[in-house]
mmCIF file of C-alpha atoms and ligand atoms in Angstrom:
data_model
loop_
_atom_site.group_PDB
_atom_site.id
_atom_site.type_symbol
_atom_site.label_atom_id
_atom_site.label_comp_id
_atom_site.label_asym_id
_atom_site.label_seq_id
_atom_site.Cartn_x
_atom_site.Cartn_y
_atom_site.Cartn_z
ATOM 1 C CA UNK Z 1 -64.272 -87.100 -57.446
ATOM 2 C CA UNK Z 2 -63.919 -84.769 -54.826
ATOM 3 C CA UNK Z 3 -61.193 -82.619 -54.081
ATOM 4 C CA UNK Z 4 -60.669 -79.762 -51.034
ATOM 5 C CA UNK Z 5 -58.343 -76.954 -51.587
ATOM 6 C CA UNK Z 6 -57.083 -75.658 -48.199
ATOM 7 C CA UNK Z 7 -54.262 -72.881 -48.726
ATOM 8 C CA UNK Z 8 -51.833 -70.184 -46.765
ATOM 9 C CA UNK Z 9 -52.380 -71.248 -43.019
ATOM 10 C CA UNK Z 10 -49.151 -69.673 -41.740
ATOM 11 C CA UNK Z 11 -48.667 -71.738 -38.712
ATOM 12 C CA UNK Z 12 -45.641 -69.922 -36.433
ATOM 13 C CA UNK Z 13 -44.324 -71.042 -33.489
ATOM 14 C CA UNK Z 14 -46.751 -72.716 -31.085
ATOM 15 C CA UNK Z 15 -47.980 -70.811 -28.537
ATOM 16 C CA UNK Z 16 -46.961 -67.457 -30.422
ATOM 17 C CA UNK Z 17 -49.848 -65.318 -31.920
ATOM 18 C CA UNK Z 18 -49.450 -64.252 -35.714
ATOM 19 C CA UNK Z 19 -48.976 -60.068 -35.800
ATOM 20 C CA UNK Z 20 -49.958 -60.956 -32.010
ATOM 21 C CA UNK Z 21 -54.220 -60.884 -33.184
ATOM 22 C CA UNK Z 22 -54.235 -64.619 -34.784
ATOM 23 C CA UNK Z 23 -53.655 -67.892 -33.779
ATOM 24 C CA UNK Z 24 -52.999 -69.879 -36.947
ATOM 25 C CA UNK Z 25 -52.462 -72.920 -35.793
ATOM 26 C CA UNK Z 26 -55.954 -72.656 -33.798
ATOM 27 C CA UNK Z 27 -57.726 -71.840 -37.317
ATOM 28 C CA UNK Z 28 -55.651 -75.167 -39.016
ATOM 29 C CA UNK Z 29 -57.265 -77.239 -36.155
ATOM 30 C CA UNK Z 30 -61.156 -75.598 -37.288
ATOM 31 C CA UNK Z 31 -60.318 -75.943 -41.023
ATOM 32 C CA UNK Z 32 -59.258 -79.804 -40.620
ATOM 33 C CA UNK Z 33 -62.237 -80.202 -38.214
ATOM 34 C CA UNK Z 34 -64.939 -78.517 -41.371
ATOM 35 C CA UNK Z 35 -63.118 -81.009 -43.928
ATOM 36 C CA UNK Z 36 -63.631 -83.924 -41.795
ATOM 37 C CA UNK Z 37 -67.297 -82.828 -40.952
ATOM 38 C CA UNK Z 38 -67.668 -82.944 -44.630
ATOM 39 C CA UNK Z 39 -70.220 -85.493 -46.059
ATOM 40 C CA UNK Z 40 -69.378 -86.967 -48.652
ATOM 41 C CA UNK Z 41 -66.113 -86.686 -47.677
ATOM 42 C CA UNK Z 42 -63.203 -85.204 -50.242
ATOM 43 C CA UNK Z 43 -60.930 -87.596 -51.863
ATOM 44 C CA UNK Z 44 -57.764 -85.942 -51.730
ATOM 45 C CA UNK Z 45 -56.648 -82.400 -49.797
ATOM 46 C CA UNK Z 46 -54.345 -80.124 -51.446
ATOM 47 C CA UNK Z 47 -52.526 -77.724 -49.502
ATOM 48 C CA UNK Z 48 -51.474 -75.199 -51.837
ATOM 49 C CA UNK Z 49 -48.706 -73.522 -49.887
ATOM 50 C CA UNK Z 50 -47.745 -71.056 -46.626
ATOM 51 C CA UNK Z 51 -48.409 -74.125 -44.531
ATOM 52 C CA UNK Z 52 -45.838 -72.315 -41.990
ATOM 53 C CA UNK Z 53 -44.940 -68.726 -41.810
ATOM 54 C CA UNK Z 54 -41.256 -68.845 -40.904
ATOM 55 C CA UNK Z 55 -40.922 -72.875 -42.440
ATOM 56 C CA UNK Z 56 -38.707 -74.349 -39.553
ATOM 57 C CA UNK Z 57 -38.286 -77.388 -38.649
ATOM 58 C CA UNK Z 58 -40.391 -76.821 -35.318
ATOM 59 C CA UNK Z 59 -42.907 -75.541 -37.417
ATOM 60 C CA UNK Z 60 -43.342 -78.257 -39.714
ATOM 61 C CA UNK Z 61 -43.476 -80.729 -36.511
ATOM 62 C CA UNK Z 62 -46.404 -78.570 -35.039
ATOM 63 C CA UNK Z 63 -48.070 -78.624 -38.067
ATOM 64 C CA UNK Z 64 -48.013 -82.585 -38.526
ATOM 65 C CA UNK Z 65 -49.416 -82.411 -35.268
ATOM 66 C CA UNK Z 66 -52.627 -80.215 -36.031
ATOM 67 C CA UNK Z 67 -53.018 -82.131 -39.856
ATOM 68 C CA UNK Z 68 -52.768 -85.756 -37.693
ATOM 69 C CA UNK Z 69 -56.737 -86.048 -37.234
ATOM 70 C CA UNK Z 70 -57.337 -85.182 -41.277
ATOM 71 C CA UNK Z 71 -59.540 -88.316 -41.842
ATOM 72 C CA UNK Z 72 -58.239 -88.023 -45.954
ATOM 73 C CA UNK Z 73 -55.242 -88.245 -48.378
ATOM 74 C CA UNK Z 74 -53.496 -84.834 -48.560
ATOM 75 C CA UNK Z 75 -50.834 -83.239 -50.921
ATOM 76 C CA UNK Z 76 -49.056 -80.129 -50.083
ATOM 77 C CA UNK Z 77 -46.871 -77.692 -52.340
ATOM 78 C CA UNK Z 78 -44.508 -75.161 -51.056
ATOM 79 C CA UNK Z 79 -45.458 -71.122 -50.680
ATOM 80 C CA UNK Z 80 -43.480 -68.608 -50.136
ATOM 81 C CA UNK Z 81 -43.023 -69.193 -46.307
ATOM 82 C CA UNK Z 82 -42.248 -72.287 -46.727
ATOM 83 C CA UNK Z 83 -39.125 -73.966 -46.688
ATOM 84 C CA UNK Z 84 -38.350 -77.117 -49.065
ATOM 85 C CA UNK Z 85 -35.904 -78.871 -47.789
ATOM 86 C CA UNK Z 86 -37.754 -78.662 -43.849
ATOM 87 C CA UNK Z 87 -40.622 -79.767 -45.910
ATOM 88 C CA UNK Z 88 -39.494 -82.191 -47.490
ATOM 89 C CA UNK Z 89 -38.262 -83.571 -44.595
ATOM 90 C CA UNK Z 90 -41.413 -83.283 -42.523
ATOM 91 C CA UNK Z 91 -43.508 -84.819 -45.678
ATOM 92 C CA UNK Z 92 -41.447 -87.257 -46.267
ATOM 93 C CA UNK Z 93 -44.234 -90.140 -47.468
ATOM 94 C CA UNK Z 94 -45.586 -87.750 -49.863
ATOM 95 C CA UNK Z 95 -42.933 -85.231 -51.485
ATOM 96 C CA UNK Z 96 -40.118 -86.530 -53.798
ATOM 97 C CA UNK Z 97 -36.635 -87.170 -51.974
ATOM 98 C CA UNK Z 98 -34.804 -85.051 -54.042
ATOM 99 C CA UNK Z 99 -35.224 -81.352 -56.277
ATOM 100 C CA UNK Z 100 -38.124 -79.794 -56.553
ATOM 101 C CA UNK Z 101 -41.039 -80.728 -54.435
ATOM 102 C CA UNK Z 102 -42.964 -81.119 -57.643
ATOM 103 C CA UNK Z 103 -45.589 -84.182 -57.947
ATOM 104 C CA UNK Z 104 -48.059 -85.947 -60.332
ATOM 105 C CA UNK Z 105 -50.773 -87.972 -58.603
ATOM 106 C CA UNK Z 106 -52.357 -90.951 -60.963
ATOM 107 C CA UNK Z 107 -55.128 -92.451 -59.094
ATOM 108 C CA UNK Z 108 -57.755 -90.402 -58.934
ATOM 109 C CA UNK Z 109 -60.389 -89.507 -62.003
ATOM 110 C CA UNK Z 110 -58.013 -86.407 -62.268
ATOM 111 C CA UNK Z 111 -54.997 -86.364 -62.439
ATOM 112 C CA UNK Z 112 -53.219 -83.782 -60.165
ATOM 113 C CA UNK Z 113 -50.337 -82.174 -60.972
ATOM 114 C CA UNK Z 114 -48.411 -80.214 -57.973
ATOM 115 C CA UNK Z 115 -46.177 -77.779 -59.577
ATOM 116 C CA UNK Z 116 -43.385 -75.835 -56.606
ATOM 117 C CA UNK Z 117 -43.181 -72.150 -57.536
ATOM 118 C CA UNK Z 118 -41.153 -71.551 -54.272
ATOM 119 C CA UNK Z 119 -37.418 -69.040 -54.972
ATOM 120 C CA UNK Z 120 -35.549 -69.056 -51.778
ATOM 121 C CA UNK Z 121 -33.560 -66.351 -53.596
ATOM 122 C CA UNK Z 122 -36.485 -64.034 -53.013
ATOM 123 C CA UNK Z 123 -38.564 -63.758 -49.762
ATOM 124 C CA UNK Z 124 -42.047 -63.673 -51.383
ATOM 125 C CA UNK Z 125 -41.754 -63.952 -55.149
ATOM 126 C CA UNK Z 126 -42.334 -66.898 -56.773
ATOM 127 C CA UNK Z 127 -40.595 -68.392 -59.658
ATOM 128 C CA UNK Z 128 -41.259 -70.910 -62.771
ATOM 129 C CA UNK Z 129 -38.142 -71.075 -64.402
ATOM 130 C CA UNK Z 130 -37.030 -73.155 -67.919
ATOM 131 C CA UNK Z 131 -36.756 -76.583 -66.242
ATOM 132 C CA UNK Z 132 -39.765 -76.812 -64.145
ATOM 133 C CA UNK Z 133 -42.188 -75.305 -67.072
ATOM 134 C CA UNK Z 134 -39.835 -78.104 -69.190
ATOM 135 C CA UNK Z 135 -40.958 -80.699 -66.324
ATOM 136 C CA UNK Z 136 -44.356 -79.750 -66.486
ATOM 137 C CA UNK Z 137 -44.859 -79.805 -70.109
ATOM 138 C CA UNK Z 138 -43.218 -83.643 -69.916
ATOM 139 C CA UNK Z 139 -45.719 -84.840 -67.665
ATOM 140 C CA UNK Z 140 -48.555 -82.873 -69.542
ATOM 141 C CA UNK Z 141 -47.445 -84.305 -72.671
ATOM 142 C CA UNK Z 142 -47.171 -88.026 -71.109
ATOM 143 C CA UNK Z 143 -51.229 -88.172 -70.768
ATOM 144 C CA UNK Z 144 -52.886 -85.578 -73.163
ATOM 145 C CA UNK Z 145 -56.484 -87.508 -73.023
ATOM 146 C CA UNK Z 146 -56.431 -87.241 -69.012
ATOM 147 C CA UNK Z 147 -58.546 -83.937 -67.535
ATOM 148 C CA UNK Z 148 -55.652 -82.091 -65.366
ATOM 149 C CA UNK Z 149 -55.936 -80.069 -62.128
ATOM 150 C CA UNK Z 150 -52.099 -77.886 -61.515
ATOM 151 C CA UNK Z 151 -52.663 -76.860 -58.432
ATOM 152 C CA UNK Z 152 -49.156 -74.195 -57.030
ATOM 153 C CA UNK Z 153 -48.762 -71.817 -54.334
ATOM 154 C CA UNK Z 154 -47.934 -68.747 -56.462
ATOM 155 C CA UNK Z 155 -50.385 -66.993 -58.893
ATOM 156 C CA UNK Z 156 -49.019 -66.726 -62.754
ATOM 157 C CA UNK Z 157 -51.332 -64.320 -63.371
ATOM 158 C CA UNK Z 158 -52.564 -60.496 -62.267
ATOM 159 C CA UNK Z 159 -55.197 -60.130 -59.500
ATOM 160 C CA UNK Z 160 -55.456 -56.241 -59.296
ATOM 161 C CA UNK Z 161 -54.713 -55.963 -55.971
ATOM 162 C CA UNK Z 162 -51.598 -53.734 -56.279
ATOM 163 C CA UNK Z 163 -49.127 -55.239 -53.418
ATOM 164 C CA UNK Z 164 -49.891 -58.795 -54.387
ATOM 165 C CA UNK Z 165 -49.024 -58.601 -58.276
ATOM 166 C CA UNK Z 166 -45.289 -57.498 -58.108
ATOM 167 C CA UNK Z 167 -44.850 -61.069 -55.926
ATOM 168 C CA UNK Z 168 -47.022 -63.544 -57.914
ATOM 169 C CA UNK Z 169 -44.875 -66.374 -59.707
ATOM 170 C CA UNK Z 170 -42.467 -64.883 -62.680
ATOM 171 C CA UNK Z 171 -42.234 -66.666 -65.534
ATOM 172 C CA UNK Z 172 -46.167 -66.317 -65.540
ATOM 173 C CA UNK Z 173 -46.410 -65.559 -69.340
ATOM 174 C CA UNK Z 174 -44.556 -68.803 -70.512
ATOM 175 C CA UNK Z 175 -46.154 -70.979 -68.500
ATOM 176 C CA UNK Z 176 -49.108 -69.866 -69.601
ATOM 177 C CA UNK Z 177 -48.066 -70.860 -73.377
ATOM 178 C CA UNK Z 178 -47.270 -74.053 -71.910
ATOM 179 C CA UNK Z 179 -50.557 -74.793 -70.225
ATOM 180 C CA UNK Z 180 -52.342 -73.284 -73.028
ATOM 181 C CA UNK Z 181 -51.078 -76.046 -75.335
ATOM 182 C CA UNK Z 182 -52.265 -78.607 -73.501
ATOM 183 C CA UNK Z 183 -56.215 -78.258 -73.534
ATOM 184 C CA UNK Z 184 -56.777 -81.288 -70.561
ATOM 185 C CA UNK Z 185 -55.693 -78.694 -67.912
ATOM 186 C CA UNK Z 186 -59.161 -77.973 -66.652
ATOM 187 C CA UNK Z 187 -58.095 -76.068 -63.774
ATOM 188 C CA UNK Z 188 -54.956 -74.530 -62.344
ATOM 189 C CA UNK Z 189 -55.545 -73.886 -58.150
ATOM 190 C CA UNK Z 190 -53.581 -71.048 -56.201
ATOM 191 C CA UNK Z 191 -52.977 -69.598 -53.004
ATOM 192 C CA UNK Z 192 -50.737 -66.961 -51.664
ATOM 193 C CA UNK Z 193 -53.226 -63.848 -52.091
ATOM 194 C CA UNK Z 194 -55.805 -64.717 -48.856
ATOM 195 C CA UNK Z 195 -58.478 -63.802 -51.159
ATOM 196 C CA UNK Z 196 -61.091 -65.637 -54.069
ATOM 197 C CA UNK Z 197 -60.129 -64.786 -57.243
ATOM 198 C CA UNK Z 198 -61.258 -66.735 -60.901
ATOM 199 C CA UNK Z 199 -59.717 -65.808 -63.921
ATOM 200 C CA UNK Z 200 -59.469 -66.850 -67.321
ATOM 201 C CA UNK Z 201 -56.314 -68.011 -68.217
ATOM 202 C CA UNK Z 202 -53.898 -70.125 -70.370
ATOM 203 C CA UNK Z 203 -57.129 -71.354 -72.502
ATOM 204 C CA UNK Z 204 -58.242 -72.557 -68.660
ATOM 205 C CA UNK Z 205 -59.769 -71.353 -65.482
ATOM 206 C CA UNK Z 206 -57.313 -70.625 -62.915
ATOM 207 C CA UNK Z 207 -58.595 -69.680 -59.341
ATOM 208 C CA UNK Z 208 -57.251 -68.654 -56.147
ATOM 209 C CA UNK Z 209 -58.523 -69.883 -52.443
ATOM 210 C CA UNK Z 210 -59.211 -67.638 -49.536
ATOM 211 C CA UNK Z 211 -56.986 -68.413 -46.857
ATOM 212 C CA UNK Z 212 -57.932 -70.590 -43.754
ATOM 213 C CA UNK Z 213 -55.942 -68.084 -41.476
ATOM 214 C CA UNK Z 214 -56.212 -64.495 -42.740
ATOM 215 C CA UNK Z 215 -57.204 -63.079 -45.889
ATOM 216 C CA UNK Z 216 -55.928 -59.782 -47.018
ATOM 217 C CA UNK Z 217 -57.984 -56.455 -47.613
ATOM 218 C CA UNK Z 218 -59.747 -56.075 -51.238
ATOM 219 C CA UNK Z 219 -58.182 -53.641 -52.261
ATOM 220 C CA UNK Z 220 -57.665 -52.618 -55.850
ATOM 221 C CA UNK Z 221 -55.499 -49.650 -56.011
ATOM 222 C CA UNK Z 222 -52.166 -50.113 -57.732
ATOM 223 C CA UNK Z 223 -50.891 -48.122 -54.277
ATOM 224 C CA UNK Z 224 -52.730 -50.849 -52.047
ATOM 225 C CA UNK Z 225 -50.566 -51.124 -48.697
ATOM 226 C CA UNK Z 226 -50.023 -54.523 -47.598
ATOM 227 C CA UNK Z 227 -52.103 -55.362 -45.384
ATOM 228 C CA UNK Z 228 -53.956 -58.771 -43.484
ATOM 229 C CA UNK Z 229 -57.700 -59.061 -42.148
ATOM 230 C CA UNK Z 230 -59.885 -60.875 -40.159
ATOM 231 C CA UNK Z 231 -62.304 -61.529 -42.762
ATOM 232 C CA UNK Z 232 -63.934 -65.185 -42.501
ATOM 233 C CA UNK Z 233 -61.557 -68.412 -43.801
ATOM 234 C CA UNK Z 234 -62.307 -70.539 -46.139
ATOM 235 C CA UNK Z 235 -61.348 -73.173 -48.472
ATOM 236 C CA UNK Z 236 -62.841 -74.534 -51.602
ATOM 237 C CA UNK Z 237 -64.597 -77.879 -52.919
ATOM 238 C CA UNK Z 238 -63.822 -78.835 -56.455
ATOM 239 C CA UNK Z 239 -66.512 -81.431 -57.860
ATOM 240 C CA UNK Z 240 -65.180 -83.280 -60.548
ATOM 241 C CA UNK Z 241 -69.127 -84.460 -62.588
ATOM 242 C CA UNK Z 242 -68.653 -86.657 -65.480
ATOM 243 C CA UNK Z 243 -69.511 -85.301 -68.933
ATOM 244 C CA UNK Z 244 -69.453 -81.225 -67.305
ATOM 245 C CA UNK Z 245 -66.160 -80.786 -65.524
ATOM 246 C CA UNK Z 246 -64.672 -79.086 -62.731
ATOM 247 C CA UNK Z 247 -67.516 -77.355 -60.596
ATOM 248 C CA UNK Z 248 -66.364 -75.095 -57.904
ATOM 249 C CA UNK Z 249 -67.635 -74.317 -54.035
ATOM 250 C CA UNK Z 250 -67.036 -72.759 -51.299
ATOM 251 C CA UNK Z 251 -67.171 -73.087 -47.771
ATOM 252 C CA UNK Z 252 -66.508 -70.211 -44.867
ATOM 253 C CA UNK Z 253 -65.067 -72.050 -42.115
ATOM 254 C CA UNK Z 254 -66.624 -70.674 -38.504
ATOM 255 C CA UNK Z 255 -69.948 -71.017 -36.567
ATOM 256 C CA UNK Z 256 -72.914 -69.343 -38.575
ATOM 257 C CA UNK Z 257 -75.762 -71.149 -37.296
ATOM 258 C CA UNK Z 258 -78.096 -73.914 -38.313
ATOM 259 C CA UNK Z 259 -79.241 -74.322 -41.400
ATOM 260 C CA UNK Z 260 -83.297 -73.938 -41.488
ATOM 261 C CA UNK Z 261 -85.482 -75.973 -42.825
ATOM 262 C CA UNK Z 262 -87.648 -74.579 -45.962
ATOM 263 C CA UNK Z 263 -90.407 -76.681 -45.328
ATOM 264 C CA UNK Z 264 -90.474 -76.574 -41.345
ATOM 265 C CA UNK Z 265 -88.868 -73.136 -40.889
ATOM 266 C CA UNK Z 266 -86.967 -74.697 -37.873
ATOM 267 C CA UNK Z 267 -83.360 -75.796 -37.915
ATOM 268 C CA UNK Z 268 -82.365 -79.187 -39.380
HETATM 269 FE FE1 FE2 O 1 -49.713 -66.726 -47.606
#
């Protein structure tokens, strides 16, 4: 099994340019065109949150638009710019019809849990409160023998980079008790921070994926001043091989040349 991890593309308006240097919907269109060019091709996509930046309905309309040529299944999970009920509305075939936009896919080798994080209460904070970690340890405790992925928009752990932390997903600490009891989570996927981080976690590995818009400066001060760059986007390949596990790649998304041949010395 193979499964993409595409995260925080902050689509705006069309036509409008994000912080007037980025067109985000422009870099959606190359990240969908590098997934499709991908041989073999992924199983599943999950979209791990920030699909839109302001998360109107327009938004979510545009952004159907630039995901209509993905050739393969996708899931998507609400960040912090996103807004649930627009999104639920705009995913309708694939997001529950009511409450949280929380789902458990079956069919796959894996099974994928997509857990929402998103607190309209707060602008950029994210939240697991008592009934989804109660949700989530239900549906872990329904299939303890299958190997997990939770894949969420909001970190529930520290990355170092000081503006980030005091935003990640509260509640952090009990969900890791939760995830940590359950030994089939193999890996819990984030977004939200625009930069790779891998961490131990929760008895687990929990990563984050670079952005395929922006990424954000690394910087580790605790003062760090919030801040975006044009660094290279990304997103990452997760290779499920029998009898190992999860084994992580991943791919900058731009032109970089041909690849040369070893043997030749020319391009392939
Ligand atoms: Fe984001």
């Amino acid at each position: 099994m193979l499964i993409a991890q595409i995260t925080d593309a902050h689509v705006g308006p069309e036509g409008e340019l994000f912080y007037d240097r980025l067109d985000t919907g422009a870099a959606l269109v190359r990240a969908v065109a590098a997934l499709n060019a991908l041989t073999p091709r992924p199983d599943i996509v999950l979209f791990t949150g920030d699909l839109a930046d302001r998360g109107t309905p327009a938004e979510y309309d545009y952004i159907r638009r630039l995901l209509a040529p993905l050739e393969m299944p996708l899931a998507v999970i609400p960040g912090n710019h996103d807004r649930r009920e627009a999104m639920r509305a705009a995913f309708a075939e694939i997001l529950p019809d009511a409450g949280f936009l929380h789902q458990v896919i079956e069919e796959f080798p894996l099974r994928l849990i997509g857990l929402d994080t998103l607190d309209e209460a707060e602008f950029s904070l994210g939240l697991i409160c008592a009934e989804r970690r109660d949700w989530l340890d239900r549906q872990l405790s329904a299939a303890p023998d299958r190997p997990t992925v939770v894949f969420m928009h909001h970190p529930p752990f520290l990355t170092g980079i000081g503006h980030m932390d005091p935003i990640n997903c509260a509640g952090g600490a009990a969900l890791e008790a939760v995830i940590a009891r359950h030994p089939q989570v193999i890996r819990v996927l984030c977004g939200h921070v625009h930069r790779p981080v891998v961490v131990g976690w929760g008895g687990t590995i929990a990563s984050i994926a670079p952005a395929v818009a922006h990424q954000l400066p690394l910087d580790l001060r605790p003062d760090a001043p919030s801040a975006f760059v044009l660094e290279p986007p990304a997103f990452d390949l997760h290779l499920w091989i029998e009898g190992q596990g999860l084994t992580s790649h991943r791919q900058l998304i731009g032109e970089f040349g041909p690849a040369i041949s070893y043997d030749t010395g020319q391009p392939l």
